[in-house]
XYZ file of C-alpha atoms in Angstrom:
368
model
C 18.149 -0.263 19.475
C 19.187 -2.027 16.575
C 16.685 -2.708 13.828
C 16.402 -4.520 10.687
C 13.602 -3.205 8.621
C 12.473 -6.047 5.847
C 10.389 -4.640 2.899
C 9.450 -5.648 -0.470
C 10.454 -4.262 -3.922
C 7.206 -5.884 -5.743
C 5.399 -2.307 -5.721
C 6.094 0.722 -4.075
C 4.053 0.532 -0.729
C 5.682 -1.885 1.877
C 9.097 0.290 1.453
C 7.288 4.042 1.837
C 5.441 2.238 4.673
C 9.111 1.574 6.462
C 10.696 4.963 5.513
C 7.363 6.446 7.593
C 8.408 4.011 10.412
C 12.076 4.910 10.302
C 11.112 8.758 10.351
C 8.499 8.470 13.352
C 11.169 6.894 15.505
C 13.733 9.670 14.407
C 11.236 12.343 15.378
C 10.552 10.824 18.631
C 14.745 11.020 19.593
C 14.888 6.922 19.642
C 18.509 6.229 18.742
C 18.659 3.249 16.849
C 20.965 1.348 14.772
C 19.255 0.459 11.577
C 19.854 -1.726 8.212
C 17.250 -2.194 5.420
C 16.942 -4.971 3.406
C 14.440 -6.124 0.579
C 12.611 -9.927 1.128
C 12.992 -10.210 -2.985
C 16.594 -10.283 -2.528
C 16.898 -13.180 -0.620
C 15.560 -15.060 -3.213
C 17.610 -17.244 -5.373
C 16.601 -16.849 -9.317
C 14.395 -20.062 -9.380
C 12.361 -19.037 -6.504
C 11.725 -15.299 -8.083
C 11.090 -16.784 -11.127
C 8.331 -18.426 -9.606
C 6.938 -16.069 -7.408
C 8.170 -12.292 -8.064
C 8.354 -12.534 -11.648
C 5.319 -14.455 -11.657
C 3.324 -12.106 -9.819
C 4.742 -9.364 -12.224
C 3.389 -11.449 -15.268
C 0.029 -12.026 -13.637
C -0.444 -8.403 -13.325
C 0.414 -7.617 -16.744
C -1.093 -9.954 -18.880
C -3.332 -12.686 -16.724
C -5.308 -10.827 -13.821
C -7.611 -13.240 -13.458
C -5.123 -15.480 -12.734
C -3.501 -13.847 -9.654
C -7.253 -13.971 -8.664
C -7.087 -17.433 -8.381
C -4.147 -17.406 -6.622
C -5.006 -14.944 -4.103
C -8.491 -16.840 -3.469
C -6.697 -20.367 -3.266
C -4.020 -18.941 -0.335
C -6.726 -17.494 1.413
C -7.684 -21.067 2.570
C -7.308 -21.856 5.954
C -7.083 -25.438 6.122
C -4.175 -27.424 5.285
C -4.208 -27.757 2.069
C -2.894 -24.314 1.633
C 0.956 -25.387 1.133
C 2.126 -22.448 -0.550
C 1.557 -20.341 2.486
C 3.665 -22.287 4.721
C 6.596 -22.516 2.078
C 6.792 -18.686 2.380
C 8.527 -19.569 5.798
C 11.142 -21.210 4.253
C 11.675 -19.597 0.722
C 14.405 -17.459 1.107
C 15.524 -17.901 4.576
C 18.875 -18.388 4.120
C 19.186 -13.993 3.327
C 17.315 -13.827 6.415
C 19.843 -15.562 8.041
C 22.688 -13.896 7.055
C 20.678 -10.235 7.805
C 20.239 -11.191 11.189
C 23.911 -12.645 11.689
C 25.062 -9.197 10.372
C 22.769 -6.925 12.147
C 22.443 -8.581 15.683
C 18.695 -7.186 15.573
C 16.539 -6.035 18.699
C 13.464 -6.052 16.479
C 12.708 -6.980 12.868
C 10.100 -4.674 11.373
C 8.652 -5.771 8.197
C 6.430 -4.585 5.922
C 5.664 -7.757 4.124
C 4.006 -10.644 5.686
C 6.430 -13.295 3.639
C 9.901 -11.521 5.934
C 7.582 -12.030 8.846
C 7.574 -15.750 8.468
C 10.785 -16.100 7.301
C 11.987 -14.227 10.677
C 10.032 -16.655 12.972
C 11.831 -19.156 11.050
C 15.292 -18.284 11.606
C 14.523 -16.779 15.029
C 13.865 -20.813 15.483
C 16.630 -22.375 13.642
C 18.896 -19.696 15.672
C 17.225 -19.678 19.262
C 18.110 -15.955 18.432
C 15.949 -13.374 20.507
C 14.307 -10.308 18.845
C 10.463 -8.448 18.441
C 9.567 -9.976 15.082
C 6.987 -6.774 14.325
C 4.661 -6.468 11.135
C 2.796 -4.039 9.765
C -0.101 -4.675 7.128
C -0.429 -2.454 4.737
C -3.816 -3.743 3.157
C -7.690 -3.368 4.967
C -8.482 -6.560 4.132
C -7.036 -9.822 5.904
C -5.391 -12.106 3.731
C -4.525 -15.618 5.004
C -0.809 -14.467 3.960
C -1.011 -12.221 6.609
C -2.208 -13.926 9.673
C 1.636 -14.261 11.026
C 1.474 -16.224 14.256
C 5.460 -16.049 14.403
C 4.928 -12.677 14.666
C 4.598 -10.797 18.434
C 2.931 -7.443 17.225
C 0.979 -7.303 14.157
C -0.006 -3.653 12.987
C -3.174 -3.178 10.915
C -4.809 -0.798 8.926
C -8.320 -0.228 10.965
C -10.443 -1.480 13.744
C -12.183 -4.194 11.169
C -8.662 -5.457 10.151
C -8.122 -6.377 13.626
C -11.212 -8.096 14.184
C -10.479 -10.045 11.097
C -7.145 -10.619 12.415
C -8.659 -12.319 15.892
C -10.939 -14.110 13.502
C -8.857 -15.557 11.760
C -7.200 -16.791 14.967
C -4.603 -14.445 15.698
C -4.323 -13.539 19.502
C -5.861 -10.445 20.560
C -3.130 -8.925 22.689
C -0.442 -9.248 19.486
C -2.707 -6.631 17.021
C -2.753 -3.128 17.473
C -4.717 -0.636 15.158
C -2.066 1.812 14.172
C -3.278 2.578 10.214
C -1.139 2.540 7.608
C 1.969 4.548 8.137
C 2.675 7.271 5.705
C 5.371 10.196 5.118
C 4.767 12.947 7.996
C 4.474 15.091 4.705
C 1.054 14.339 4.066
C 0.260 15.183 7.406
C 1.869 18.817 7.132
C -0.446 19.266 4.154
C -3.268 18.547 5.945
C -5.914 21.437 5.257
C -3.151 23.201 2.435
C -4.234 26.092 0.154
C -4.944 24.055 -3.193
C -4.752 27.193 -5.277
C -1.554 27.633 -3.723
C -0.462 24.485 -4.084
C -1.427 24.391 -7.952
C 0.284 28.004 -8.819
C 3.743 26.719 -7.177
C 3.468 23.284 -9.517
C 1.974 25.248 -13.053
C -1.635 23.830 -12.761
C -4.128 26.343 -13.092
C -6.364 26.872 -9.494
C -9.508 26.948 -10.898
C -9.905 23.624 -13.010
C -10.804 20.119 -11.702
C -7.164 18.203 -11.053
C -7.572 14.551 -11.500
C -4.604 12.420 -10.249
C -4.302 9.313 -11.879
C -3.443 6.355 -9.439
C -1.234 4.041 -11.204
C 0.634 2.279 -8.677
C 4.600 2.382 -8.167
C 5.561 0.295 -10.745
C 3.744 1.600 -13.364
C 1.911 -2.071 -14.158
C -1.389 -0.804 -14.674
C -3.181 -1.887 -17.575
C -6.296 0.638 -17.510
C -3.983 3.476 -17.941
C -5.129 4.508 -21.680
C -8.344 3.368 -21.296
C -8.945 5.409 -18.051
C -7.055 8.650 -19.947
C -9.570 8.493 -22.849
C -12.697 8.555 -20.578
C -10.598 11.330 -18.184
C -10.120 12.958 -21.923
C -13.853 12.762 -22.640
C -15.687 14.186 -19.230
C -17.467 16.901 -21.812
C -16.019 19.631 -19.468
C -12.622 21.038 -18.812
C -10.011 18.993 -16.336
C -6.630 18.373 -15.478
C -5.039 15.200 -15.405
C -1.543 14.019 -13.517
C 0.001 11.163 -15.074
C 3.006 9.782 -12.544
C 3.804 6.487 -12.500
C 3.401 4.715 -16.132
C 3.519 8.014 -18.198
C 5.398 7.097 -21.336
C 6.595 10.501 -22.053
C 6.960 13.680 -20.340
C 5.268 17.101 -20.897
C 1.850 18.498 -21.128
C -0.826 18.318 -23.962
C -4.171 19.068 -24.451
C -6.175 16.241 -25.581
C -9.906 16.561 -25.789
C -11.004 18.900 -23.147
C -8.210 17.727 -20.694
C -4.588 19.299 -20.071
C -2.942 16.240 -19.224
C 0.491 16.479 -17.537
C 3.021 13.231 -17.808
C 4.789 13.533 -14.906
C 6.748 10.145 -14.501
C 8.614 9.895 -10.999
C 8.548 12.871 -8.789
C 8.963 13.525 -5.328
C 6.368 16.665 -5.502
C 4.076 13.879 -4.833
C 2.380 14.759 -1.957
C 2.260 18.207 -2.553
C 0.566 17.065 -5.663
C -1.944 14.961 -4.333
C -3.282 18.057 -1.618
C -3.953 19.712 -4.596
C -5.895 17.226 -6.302
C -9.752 16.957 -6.013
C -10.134 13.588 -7.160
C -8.071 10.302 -7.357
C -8.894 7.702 -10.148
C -7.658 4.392 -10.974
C -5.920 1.745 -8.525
C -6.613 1.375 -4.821
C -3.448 0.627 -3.304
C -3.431 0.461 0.631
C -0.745 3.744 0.404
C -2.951 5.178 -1.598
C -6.120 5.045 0.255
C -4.047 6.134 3.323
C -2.752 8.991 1.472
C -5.194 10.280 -0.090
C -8.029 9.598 3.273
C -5.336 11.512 5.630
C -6.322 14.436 3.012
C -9.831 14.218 2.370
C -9.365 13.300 -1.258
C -12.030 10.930 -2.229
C -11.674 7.995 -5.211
C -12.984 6.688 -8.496
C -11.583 3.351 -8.687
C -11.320 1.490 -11.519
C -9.570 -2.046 -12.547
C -7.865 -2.668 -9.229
C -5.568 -5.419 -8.464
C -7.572 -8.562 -7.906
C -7.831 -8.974 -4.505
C -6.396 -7.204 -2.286
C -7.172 -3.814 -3.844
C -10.699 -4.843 -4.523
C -11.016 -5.396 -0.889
C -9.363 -1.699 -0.265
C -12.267 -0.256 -2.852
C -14.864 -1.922 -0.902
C -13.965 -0.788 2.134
C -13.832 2.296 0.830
C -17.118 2.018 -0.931
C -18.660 0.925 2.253
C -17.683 4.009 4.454
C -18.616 6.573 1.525
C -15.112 7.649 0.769
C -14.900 6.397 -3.160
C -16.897 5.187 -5.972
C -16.244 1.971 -8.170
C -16.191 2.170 -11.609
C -16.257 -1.750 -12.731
C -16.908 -1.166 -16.411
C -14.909 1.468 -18.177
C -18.312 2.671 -19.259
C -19.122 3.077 -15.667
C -15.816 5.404 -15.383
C -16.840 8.575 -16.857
C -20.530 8.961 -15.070
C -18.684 7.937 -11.717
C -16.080 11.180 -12.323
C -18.643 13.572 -13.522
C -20.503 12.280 -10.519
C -17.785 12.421 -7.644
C -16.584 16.110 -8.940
C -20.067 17.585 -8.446
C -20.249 19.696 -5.793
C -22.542 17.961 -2.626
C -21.626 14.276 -3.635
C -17.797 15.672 -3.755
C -18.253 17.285 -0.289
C -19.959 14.192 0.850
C -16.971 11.620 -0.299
C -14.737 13.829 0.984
C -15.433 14.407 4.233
C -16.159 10.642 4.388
C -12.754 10.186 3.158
C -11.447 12.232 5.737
C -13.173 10.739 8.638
C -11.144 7.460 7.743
C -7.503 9.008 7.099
C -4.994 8.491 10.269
C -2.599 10.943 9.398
C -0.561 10.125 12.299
C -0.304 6.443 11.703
C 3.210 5.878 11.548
C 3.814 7.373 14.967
C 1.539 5.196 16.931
C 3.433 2.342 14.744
C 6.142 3.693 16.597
C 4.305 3.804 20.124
C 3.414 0.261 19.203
C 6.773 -1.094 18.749
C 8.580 0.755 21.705
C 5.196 -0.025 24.037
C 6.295 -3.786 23.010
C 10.182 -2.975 23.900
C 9.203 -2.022 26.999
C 11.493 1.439 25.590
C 8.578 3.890 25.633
């Protein structure tokens, strides 16, 4: 079976997403011929200028004006232009993917390789599954890929915003969000344990901070001087964003810069709490292990939409205000509200997502 799988190097989601995807069909024995390639590349520097670095920019320095932008393309009617030149923008390294890889199915991770795939697939009269899996809760217009023939979402509401939307039923499966088979190993793991092997000490709160991939986010020293300022003892995990590495004590918390490190899973089974953004890896991560949230200044859009549905099923609080941060923490770490968010959490997790992404795809191969 030869695949092309198509992510996106604008955060760190879409590609952990595929690598789950590749893995699930290597533990099932599919043999399959595979190349990877990343949407952003087949831009030429005008058009990443305008959208890529854009986006980067936006999340930096003008939030509220990706809002706007992810409001406007969430139009339906006609006037939403930009979302049909996402099926042109960049086609031309589709093209020359497909020419080299000769692909049975095009799996991608990001709804803009989607519609550049039914593009070419016209242009070429090629034949291939052109597959995609959403990693958000929360339908975006973006998403809604009618080239597509199997769209993979998140959760039984995703769908049925999907079919709203007018999507046909029989092309959306719920799979959830497919994550490393590592966090479903850890499923139920000693924290003490876990804490010992890493140098965190068993019997103290561990906060991990939730940062995102690409270490954009702008609440990080605002959220570590509330996490600083709980008036009892913690642990804090810096990973993505830390500036510097080591540990200090700082108020009453021991926080640990980590940086990049692939003890990440292990790391987040041994947490209690997760606080800052909601990213849809995140939420799937840290659900499949029963580790509740305290969000705080997510993405506009999309990860508001992941903290309310969290919010809404009981799995996370929402700190809006930074004053709002520190009572949410204290609150979520007490003992029967922590046992309620986390078994909440739990109930949503689909540890095994990736696998019945799998099942998915070789159900619509006709291969399973």
């Amino acid at each position: 079976m030869r695949t092309l799988f198509v992510s996106a190097s604008i955060g760190s989601g879409h590609h952990q997403a595929q690598q789950a995807v590749q893995q699930a069909l290597r533990d099932r024995g599919v043999a399959f011929e595979e190349r990877h390639s990343d949407a952003v590349t087949y831009l030429n520097p005008a058009e990443r200028k305008v959208t890529v670095d854009l986006y980067d920019f936006e999340l930096r320095h003008a939030p509220w004006m990706y809002r706007g932008f992810y409001r406007l393309t969430d139009l339906d009617h006609p006037v939403n232009f930009i979302s049909r030149a996402f099926s042109w923008v960049g086609v031309r390294g589709m093209l020359a993917d497909l020419e080299y890889s000769q692909p049975d199915v095009v799996v991608s991770s990001y709804w803009a390789s989607a519609a550049l795939a039914g593009t070419a697939r016209r242009r070429t009269g090629r034949s291939f599954l052109n597959a995609l899996v959403v990693t958000d809760y929360r339908v975006h217009h973006h998403w809604v890929r009618h080239e597509a023939d199997l769209v993979m979402v998140a959760a039984p509401e995703t769908r049925e915003q999907m079919v709203e939307r007018g999507l046909s039923p029989e092309k959306v499966a719920v799979t959830g969000i497919p994550i490393s088979p590592r966090f479903r190993e850890l499923i139920g793991a000693d924290k003490a344990a876990l804490r010992e092997r890493h140098g965190l000490r068993p019997g103290e709160p561990l906060i991990l901070v939730s940062g995102g991939g690409t270490g954009t986010y702008r609440a990080l020293e605002r959220v570590l001087a509330e996490l600083t300022n709980l008036g009892q003892r913690v642990q804090v995990l810096v990973l993505a964003g830390a500036r510097e590495r080591g540990v200090t004590r700082v108020g009453g918390a021991t926080v640990h810069a980590l940086g990049f490190t692939t003890d990440f899973p292990e790391l987040l089974a041994a947490s209690d709490l997760v606080v800052g953004k909601a990213g849809g890896l995140t939420v799937a991560e840290a659900t499949t292990l029963g580790v509740p949230l305290v969000v705080h200044d997510p993405i506009p859009g999309q990860e508001e939409h992941n903290a309310d549905y969290l919010l809404r099923h009981g799995a996370a609080l929402w700190a809006r205000g930074i004053t709002d941060l520190r009572p949410a923490v204290l609150r979520a770490l007490d003992g029967d509200e922590y046992a309620r968010l986390s078994a909440n959490a739990a109930r949503l997790g689909v540890p095994d997502a990736a696998d019945r992404v799998a099942c998915a795809l070789l159900r619509k191969l006709g291969r399973e």
